[in-house]
PDB file of C-alpha atoms in Angstrom:
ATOM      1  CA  UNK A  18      19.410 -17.783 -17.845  1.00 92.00           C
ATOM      2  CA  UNK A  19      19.628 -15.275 -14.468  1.00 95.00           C
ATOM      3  CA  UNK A  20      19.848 -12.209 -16.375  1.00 95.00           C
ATOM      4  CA  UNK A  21      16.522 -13.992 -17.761  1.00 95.00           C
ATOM      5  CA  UNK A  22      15.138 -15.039 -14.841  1.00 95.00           C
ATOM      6  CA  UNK A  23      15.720 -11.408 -13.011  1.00 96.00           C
ATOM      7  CA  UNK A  24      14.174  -9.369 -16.178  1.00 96.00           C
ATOM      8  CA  UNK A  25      11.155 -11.925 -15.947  1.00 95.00           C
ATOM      9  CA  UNK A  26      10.837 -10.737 -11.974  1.00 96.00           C
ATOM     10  CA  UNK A  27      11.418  -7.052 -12.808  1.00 96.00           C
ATOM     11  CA  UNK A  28       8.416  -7.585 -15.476  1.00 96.00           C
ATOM     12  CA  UNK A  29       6.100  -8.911 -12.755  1.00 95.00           C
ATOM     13  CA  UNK A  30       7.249  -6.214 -10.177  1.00 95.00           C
ATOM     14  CA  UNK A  31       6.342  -3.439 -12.775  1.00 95.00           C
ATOM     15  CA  UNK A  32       3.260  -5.189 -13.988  1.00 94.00           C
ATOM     16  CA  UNK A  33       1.828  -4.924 -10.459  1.00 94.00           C
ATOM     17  CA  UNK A  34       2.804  -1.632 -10.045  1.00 94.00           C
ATOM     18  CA  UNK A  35       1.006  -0.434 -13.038  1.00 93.00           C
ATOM     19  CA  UNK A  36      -1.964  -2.691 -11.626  1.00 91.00           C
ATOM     20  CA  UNK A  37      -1.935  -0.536  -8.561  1.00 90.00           C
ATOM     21  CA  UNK A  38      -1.534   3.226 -10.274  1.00 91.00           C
ATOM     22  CA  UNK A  39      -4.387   2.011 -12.289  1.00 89.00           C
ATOM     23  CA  UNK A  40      -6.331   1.567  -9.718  1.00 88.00           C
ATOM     24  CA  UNK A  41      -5.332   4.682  -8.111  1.00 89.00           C
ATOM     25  CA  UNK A  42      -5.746   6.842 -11.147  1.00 90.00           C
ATOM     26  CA  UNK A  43      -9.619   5.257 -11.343  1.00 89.00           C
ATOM     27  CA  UNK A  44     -10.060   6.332  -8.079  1.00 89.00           C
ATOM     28  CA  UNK A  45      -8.618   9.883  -8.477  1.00 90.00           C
ATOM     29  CA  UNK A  46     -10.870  10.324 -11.554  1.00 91.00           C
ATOM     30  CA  UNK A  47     -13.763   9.533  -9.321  1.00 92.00           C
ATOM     31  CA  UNK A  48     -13.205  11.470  -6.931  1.00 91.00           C
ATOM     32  CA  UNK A  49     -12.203  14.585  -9.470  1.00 92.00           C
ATOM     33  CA  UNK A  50     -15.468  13.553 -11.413  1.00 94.00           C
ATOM     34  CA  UNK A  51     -17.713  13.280  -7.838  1.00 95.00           C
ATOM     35  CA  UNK A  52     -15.941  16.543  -6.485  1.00 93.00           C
ATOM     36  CA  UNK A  53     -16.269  18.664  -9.545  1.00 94.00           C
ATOM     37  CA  UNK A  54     -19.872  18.062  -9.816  1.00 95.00           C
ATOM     38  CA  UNK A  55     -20.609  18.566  -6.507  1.00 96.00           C
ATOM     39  CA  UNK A  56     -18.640  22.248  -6.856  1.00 95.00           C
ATOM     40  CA  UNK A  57     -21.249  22.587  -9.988  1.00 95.00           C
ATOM     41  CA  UNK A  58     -24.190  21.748  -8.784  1.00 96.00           C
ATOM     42  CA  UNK A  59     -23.151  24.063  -5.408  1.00 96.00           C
ATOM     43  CA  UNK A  60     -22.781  26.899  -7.747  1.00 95.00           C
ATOM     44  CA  UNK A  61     -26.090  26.312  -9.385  1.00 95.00           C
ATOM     45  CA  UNK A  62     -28.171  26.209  -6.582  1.00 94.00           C
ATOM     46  CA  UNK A  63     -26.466  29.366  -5.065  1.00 94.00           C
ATOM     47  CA  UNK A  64     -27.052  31.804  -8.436  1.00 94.00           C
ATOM     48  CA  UNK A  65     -30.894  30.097  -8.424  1.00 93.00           C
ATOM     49  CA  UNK A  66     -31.334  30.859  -4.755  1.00 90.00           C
ATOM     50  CA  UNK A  67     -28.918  34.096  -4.236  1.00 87.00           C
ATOM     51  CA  UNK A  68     -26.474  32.897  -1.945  1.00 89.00           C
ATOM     52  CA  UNK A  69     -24.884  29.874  -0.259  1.00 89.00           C
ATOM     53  CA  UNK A  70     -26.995  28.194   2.060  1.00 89.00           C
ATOM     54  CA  UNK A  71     -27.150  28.917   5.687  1.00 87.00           C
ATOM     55  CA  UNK A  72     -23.702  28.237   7.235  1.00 82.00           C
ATOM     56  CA  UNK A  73     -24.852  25.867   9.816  1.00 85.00           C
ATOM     57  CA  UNK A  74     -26.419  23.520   7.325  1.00 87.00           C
ATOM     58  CA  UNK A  75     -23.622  22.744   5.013  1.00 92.00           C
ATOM     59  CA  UNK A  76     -20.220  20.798   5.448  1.00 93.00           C
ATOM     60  CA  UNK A  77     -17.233  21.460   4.089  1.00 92.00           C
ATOM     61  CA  UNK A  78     -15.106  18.718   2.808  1.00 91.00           C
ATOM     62  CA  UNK A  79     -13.041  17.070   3.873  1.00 90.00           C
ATOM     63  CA  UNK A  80     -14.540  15.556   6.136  1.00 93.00           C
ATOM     64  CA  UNK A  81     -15.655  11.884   7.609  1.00 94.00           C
ATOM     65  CA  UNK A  82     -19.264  10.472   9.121  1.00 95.00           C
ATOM     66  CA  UNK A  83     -20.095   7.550  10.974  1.00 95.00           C
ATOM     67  CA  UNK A  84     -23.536   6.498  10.591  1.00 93.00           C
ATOM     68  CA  UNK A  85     -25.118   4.082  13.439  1.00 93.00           C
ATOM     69  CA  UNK A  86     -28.981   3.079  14.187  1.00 89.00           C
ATOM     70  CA  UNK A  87     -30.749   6.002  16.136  1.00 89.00           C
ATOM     71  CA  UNK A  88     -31.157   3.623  19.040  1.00 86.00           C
ATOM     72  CA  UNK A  89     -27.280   3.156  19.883  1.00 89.00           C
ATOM     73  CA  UNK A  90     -26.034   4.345  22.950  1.00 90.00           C
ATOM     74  CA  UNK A  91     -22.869   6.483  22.135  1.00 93.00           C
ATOM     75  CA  UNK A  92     -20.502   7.257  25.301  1.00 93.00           C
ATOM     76  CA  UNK A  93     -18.052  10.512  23.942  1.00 95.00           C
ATOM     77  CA  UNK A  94     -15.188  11.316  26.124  1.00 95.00           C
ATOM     78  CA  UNK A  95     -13.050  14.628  24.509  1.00 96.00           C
ATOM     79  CA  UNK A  96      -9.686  15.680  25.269  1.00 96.00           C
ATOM     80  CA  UNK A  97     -10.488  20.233  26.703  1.00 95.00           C
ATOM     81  CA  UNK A  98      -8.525  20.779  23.379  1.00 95.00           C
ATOM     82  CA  UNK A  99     -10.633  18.895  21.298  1.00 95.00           C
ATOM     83  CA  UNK A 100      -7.686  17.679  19.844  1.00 96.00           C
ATOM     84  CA  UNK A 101      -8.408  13.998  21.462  1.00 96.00           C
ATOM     85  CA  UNK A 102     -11.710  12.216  21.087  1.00 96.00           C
ATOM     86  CA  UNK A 103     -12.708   8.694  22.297  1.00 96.00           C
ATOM     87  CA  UNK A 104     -16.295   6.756  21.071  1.00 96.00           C
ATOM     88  CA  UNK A 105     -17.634   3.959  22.597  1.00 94.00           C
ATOM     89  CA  UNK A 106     -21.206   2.531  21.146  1.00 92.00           C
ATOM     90  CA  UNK A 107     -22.874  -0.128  22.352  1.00 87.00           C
ATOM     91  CA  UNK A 108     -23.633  -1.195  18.678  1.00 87.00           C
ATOM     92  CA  UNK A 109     -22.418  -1.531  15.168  1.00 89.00           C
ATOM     93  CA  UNK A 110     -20.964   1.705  13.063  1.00 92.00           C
ATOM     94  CA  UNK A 111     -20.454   2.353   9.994  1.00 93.00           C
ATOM     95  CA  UNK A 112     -17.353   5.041   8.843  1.00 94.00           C
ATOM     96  CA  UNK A 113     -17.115   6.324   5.309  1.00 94.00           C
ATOM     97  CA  UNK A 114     -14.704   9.572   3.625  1.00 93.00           C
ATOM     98  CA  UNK A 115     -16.604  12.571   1.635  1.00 93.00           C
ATOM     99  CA  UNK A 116     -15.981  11.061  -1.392  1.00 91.00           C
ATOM    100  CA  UNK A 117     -17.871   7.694  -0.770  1.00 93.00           C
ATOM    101  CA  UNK A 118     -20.921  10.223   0.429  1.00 95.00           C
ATOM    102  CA  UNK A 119     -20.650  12.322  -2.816  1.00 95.00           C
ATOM    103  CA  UNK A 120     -20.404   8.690  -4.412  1.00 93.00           C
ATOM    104  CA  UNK A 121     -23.529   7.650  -2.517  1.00 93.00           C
ATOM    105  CA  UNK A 122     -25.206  10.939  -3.898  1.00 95.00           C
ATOM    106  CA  UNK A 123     -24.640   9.959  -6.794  1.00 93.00           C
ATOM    107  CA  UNK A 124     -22.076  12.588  -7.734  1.00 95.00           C
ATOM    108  CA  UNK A 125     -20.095  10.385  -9.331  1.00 93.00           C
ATOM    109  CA  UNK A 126     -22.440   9.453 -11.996  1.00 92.00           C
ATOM    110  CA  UNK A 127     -22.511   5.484 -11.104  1.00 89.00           C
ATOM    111  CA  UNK A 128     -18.986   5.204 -12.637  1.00 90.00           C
ATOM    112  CA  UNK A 129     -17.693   3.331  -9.828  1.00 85.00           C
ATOM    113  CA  UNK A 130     -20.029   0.853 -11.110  1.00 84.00           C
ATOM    114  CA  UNK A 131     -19.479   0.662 -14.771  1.00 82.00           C
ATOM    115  CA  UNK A 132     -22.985   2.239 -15.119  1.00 80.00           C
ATOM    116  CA  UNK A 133     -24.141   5.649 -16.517  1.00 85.00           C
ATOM    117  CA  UNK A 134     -25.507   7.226 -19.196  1.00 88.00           C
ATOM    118  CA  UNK A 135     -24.227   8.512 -22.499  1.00 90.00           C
ATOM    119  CA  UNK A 136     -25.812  12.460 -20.941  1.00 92.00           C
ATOM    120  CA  UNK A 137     -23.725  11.540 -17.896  1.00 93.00           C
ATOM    121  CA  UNK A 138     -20.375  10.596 -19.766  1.00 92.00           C
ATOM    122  CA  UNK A 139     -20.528  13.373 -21.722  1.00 94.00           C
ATOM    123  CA  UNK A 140     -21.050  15.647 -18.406  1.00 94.00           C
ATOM    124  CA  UNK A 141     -18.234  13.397 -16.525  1.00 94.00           C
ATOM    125  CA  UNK A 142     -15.732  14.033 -19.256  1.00 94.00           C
ATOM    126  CA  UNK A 143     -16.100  17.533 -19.893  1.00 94.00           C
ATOM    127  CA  UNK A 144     -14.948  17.339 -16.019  1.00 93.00           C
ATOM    128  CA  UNK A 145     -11.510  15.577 -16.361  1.00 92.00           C
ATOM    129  CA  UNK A 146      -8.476  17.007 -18.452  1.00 90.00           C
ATOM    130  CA  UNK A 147      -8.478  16.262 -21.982  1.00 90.00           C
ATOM    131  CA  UNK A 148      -5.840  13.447 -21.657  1.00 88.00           C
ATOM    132  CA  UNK A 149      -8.102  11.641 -18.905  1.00 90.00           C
ATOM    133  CA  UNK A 150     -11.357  11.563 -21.306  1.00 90.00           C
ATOM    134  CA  UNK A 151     -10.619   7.984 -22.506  1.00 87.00           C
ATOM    135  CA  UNK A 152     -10.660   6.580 -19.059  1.00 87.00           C
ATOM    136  CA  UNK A 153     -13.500   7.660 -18.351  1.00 90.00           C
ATOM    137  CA  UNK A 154     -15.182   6.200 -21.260  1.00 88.00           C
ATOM    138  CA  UNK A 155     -13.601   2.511 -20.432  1.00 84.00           C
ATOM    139  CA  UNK A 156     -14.829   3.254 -16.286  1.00 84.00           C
ATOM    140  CA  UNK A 157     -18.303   3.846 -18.684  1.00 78.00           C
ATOM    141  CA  UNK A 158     -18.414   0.520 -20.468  1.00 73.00           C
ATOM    142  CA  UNK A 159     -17.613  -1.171 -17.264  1.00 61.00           C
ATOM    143  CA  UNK A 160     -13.675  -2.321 -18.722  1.00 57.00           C
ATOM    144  CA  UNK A 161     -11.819  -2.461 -15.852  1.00 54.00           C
ATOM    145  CA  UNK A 162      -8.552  -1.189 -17.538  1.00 55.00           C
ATOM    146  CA  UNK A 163      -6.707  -1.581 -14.482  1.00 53.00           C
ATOM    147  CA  UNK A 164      -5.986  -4.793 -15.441  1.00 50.00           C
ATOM    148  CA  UNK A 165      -6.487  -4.344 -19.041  1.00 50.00           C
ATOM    149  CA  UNK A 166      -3.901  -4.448 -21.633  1.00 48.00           C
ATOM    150  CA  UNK A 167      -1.041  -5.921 -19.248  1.00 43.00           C
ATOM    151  CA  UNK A 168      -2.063  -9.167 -20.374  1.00 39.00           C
ATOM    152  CA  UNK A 169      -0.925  -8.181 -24.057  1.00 38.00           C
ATOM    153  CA  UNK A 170       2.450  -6.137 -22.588  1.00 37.00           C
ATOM    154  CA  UNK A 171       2.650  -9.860 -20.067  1.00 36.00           C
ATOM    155  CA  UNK A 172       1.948 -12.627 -23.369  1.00 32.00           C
TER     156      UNK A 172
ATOM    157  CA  UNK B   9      -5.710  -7.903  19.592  1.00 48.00           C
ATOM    158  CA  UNK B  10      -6.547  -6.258  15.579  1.00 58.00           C
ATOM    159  CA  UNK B  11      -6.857  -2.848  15.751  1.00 72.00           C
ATOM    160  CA  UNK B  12      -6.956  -0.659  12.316  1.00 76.00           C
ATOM    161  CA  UNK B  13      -5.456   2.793  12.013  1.00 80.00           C
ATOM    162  CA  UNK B  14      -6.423   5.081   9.543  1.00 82.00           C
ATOM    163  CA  UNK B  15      -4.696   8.547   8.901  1.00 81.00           C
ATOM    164  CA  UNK B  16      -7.353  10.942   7.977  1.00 78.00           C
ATOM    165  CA  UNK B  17      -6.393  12.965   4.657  1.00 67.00           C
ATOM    166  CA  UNK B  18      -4.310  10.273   3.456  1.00 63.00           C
ATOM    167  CA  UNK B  19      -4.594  11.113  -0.485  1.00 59.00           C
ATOM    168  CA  UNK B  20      -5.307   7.384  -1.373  1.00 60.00           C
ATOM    169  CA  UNK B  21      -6.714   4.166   0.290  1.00 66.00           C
ATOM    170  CA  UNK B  22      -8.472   5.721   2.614  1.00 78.00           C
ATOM    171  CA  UNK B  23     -11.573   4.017   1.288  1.00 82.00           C
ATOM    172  CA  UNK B  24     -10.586   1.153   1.301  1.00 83.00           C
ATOM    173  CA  UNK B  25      -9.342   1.035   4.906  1.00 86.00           C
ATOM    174  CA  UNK B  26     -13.205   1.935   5.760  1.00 89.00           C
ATOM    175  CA  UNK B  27     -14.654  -0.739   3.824  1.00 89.00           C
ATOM    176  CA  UNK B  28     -12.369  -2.775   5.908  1.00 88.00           C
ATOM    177  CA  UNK B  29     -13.464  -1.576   9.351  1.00 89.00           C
ATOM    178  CA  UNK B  30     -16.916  -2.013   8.096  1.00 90.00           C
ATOM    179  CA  UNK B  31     -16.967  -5.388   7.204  1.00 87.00           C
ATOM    180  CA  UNK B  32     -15.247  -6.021  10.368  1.00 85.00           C
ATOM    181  CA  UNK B  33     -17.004  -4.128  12.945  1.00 86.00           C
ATOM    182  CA  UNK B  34     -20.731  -5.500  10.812  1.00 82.00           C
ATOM    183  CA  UNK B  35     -19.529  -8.977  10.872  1.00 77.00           C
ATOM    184  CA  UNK B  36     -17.965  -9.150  14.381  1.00 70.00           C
ATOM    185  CA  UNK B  37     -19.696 -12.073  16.610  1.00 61.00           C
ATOM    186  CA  UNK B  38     -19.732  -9.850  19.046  1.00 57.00           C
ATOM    187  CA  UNK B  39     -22.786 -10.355  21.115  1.00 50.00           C
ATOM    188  CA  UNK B  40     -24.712  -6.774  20.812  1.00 53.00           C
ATOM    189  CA  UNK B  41     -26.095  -5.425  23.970  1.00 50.00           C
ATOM    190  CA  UNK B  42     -29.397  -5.538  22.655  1.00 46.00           C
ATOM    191  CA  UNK B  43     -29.474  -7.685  19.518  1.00 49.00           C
ATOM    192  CA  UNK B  44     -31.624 -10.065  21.480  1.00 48.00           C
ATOM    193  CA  UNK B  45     -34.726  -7.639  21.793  1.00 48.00           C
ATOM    194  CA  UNK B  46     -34.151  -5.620  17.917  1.00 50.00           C
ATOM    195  CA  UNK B  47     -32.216  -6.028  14.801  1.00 50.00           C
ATOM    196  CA  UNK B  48     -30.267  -2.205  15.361  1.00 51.00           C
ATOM    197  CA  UNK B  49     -27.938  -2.797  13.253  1.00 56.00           C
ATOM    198  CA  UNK B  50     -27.868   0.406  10.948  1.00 58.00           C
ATOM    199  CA  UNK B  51     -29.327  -0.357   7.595  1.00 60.00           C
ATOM    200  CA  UNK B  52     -25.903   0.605   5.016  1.00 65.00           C
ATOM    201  CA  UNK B  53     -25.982   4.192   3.131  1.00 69.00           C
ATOM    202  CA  UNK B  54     -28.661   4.453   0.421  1.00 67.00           C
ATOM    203  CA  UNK B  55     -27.285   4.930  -2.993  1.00 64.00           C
ATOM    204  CA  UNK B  56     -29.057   7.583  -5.039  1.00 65.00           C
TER     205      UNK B  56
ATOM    206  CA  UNK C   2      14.170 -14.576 -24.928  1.00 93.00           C
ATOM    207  CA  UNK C   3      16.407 -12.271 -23.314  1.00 94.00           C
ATOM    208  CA  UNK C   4      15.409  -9.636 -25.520  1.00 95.00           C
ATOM    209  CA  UNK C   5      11.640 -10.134 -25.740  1.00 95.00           C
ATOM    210  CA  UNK C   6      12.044  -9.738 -22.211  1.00 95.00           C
ATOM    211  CA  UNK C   7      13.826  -6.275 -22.425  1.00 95.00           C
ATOM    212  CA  UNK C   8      11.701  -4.863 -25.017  1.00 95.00           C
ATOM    213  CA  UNK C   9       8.361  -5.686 -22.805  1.00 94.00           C
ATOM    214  CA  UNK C  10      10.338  -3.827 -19.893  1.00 95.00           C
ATOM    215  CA  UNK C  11      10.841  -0.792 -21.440  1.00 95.00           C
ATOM    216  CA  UNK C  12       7.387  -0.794 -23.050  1.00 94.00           C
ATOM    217  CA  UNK C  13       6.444  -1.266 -19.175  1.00 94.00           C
ATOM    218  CA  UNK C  14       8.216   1.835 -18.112  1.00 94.00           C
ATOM    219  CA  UNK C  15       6.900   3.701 -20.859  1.00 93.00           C
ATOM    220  CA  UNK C  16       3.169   3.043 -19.430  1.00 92.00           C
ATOM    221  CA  UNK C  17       4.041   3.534 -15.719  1.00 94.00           C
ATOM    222  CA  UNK C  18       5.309   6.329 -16.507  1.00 94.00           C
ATOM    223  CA  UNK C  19       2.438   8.067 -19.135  1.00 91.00           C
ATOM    224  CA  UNK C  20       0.099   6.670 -15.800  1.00 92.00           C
ATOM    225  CA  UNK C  21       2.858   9.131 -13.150  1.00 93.00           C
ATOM    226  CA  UNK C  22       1.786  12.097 -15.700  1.00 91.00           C
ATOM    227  CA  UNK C  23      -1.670  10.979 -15.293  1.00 91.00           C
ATOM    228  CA  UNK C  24      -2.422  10.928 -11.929  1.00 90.00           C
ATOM    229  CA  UNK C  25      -0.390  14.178 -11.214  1.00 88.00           C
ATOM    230  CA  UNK C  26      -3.246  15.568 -13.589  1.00 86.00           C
ATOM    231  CA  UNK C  27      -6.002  14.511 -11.078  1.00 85.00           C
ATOM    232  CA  UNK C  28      -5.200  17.462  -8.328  1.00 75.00           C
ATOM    233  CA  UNK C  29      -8.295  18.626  -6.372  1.00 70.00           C
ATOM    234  CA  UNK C  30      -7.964  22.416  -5.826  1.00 71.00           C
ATOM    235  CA  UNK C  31      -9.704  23.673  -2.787  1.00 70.00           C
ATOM    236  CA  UNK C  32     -13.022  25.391  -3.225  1.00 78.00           C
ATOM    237  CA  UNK C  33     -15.512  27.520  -1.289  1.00 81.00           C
ATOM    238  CA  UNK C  34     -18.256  25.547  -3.149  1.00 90.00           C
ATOM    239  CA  UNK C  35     -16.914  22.217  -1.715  1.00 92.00           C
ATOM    240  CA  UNK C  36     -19.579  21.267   0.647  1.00 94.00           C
ATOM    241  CA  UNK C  37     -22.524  19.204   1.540  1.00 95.00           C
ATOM    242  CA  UNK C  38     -25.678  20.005   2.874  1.00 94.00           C
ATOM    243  CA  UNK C  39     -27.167  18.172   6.229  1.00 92.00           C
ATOM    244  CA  UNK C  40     -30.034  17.643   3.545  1.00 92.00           C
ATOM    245  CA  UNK C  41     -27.698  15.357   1.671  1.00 95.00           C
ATOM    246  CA  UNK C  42     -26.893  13.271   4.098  1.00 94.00           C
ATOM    247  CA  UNK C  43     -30.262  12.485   5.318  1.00 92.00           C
ATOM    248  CA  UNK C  44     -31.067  11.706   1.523  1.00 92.00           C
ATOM    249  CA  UNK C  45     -28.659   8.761   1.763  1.00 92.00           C
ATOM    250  CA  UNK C  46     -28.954   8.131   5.310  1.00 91.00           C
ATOM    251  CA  UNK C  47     -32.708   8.136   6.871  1.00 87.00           C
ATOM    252  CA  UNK C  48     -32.855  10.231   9.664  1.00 86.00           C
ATOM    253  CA  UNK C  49     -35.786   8.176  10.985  1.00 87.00           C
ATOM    254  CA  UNK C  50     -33.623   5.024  11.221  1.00 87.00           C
ATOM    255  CA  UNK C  51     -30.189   6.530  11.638  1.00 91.00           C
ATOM    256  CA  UNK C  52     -28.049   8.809  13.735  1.00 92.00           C
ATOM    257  CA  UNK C  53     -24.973  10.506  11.521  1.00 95.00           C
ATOM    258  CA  UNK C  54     -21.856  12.033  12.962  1.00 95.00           C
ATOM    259  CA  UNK C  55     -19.767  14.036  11.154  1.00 95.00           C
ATOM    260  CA  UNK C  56     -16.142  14.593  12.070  1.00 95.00           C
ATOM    261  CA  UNK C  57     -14.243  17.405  10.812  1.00 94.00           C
ATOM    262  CA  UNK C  58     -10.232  16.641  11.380  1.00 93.00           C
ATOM    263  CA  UNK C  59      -6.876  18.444  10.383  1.00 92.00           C
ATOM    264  CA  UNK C  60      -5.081  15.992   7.744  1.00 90.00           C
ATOM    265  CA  UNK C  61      -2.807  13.326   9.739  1.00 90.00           C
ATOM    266  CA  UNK C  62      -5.296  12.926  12.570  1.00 93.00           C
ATOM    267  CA  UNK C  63      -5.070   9.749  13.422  1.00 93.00           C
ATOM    268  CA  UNK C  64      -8.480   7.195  13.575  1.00 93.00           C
ATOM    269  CA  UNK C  65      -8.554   3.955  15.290  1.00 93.00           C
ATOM    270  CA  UNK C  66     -10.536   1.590  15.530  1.00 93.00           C
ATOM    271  CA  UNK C  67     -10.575  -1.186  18.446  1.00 89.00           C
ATOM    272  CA  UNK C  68     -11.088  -5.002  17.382  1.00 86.00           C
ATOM    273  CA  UNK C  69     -14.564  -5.167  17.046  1.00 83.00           C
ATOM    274  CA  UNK C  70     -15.105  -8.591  19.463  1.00 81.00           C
ATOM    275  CA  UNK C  71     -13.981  -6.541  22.294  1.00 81.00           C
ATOM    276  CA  UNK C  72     -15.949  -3.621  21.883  1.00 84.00           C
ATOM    277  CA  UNK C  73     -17.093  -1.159  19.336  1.00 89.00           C
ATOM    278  CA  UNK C  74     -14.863   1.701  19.922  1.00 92.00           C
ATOM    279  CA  UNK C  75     -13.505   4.682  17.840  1.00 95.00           C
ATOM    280  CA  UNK C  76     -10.800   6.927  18.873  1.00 95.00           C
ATOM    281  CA  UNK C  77      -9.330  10.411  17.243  1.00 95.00           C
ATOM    282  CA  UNK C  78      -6.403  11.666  18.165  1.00 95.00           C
ATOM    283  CA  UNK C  79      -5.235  15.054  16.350  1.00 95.00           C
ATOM    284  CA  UNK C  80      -1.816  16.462  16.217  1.00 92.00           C
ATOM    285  CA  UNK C  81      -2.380  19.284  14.179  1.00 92.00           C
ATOM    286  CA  UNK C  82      -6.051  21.263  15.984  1.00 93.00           C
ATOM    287  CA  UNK C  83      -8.645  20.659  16.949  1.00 95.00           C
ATOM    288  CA  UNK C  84     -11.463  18.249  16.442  1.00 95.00           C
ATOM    289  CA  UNK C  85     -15.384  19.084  15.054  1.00 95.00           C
ATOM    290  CA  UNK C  86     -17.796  16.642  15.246  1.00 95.00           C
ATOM    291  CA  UNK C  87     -21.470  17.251  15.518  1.00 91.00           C
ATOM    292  CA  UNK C  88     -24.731  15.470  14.623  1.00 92.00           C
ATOM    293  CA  UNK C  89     -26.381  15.674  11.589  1.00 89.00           C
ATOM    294  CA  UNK C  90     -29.844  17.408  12.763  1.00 84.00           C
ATOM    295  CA  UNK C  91     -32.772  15.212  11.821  1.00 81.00           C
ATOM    296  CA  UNK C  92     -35.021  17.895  10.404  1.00 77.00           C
TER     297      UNK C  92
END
């Protein structure tokens, strides 16, 4: 009955684990999916207009904004190195990583909502490896199969 | 008193962490210096 | 029930493991084409109604952010070079 008992709690310490790669391999598709087509569409527009755009108007990732209303009052104190910097607004912020802007963009195709079309899957697989192409279809129909299919391995 | 720490170029999570300070720096009672006169508070990202 | 219990183990391993192989698959390699333009970010963030600041940062810097009933306050703190951040322009 404890060799029992500790098997059952090694099942529920993998099952969670798998929960969470899952969840991290959904979000690394994502961001492969959002990144890739962003790298695409760069390349596109650069062969239609000659060249990359002007230096000063493009970002590289990676790379972080924080968006506020245009009437907050930011104080900025920075370190001489620039290695130090310290923000103080005297309203609400909002932070978010490159990948939720490419998300935003809609470089992601509206996977990360279990919505997009059968042009877009087609277009969002033929950016993963071959073995991830199945994923991407579930993240498609909106099965969450992060959580999928334990319950069979857990009954 | 809560303070979050993220470490920038963390390969997962990072996200999430934002989300986090989001929800808690939008839905802090904090009186705004000038919530009386405008609702500033930034309208979220659009999502194309 | 012993055994059911070791079978569904090992079938566990098998799947945390095929999910390892996976994610080592998703590896973003660097690229010059990797970037945004300022007209991007005003597309999902109206310039008229919003100011966005963009922070460039070596990997590891470390972000804080101060408990919002106090005061709204963000701090950066780099160990690794120096800090970017500039405005998007509005136009």
């Amino acid at each position: 009955a404890q060799e029992c008992q500790n098997l059952e709690m090694e099942k529920q310490r993998r099952i969670e684990r798998i929960k969470q790669k899952r969840a991290q391999l959904q979000e690394l598709l994502l961001q492969q999916i959002a990144f890739k087509n962003l790298v695409q569409r760069n390349e596109q527009n650069e062969q239609q207009n000659l060249g990359p755009p002007a230096l000063n108007s493009t970002i590289q990732l990676p790379f972080l904004i924080v968006n506020t209303s245009k009437r907050t009052i930011i104080d900025c104190s920075i370190s001489s190195d620039k290695f130090e910097y310290l923000f103080n607004f005297d309203n609400t912020f909002e932070i978010h990583d490159d990948i939720e802007v490419l998300k935003r963009m809609g470089m992601s195709f509206g996977l990360e909502a279990g919505k997009c079309s059968s042009e877009d899957l087609k277009t969002a697989k033929s950016l993963v490896p071959k073995a991830l192409e199945s994923y991407v279809s579930d993240m498609c129909t909106g099965s969450s199969w992060v959580n999928q299919g334990l319950l069979l391995s857990s009954t | 008193k809560s303070r979050i720490l993220v470490s920038i170029g963390e390969s997962f999570g990072t996200s999430e962490k934002f989300q986090k300070i989001n929800q808690m720096v939008g839905s802090s009672d904090r009186q705004l210096k000038r919530s009386a006169e405008e609702s500033t508070t930034p309208k979220p990202l659009k999502r194309l | 029930k012993h055994q059911v219990l070791e079978k569904e183990i090992h079938d566990l391993q098998a799947a945390e493991q095929q999910l390892d192989d996976l994610i080592q698959m998703c590896s973003l390699t660097g690229c010059t084409s990797a970037y945004v333009t300022c007209q991007d970010l005003r597309s999902i963030a109206d310039p008229s109604e919003q100011m966005v600041i963009v922070i460039k940062a070596p990997p590891e810097t470390q972000l804080q952010v101060s408990d919002p009933a106090e005061t709204f306050q963000v701090s950066l703190k780099s160990a690794q070079g120096p800090i970017d951040v500039f405005l998007c322009p509005e136009d």
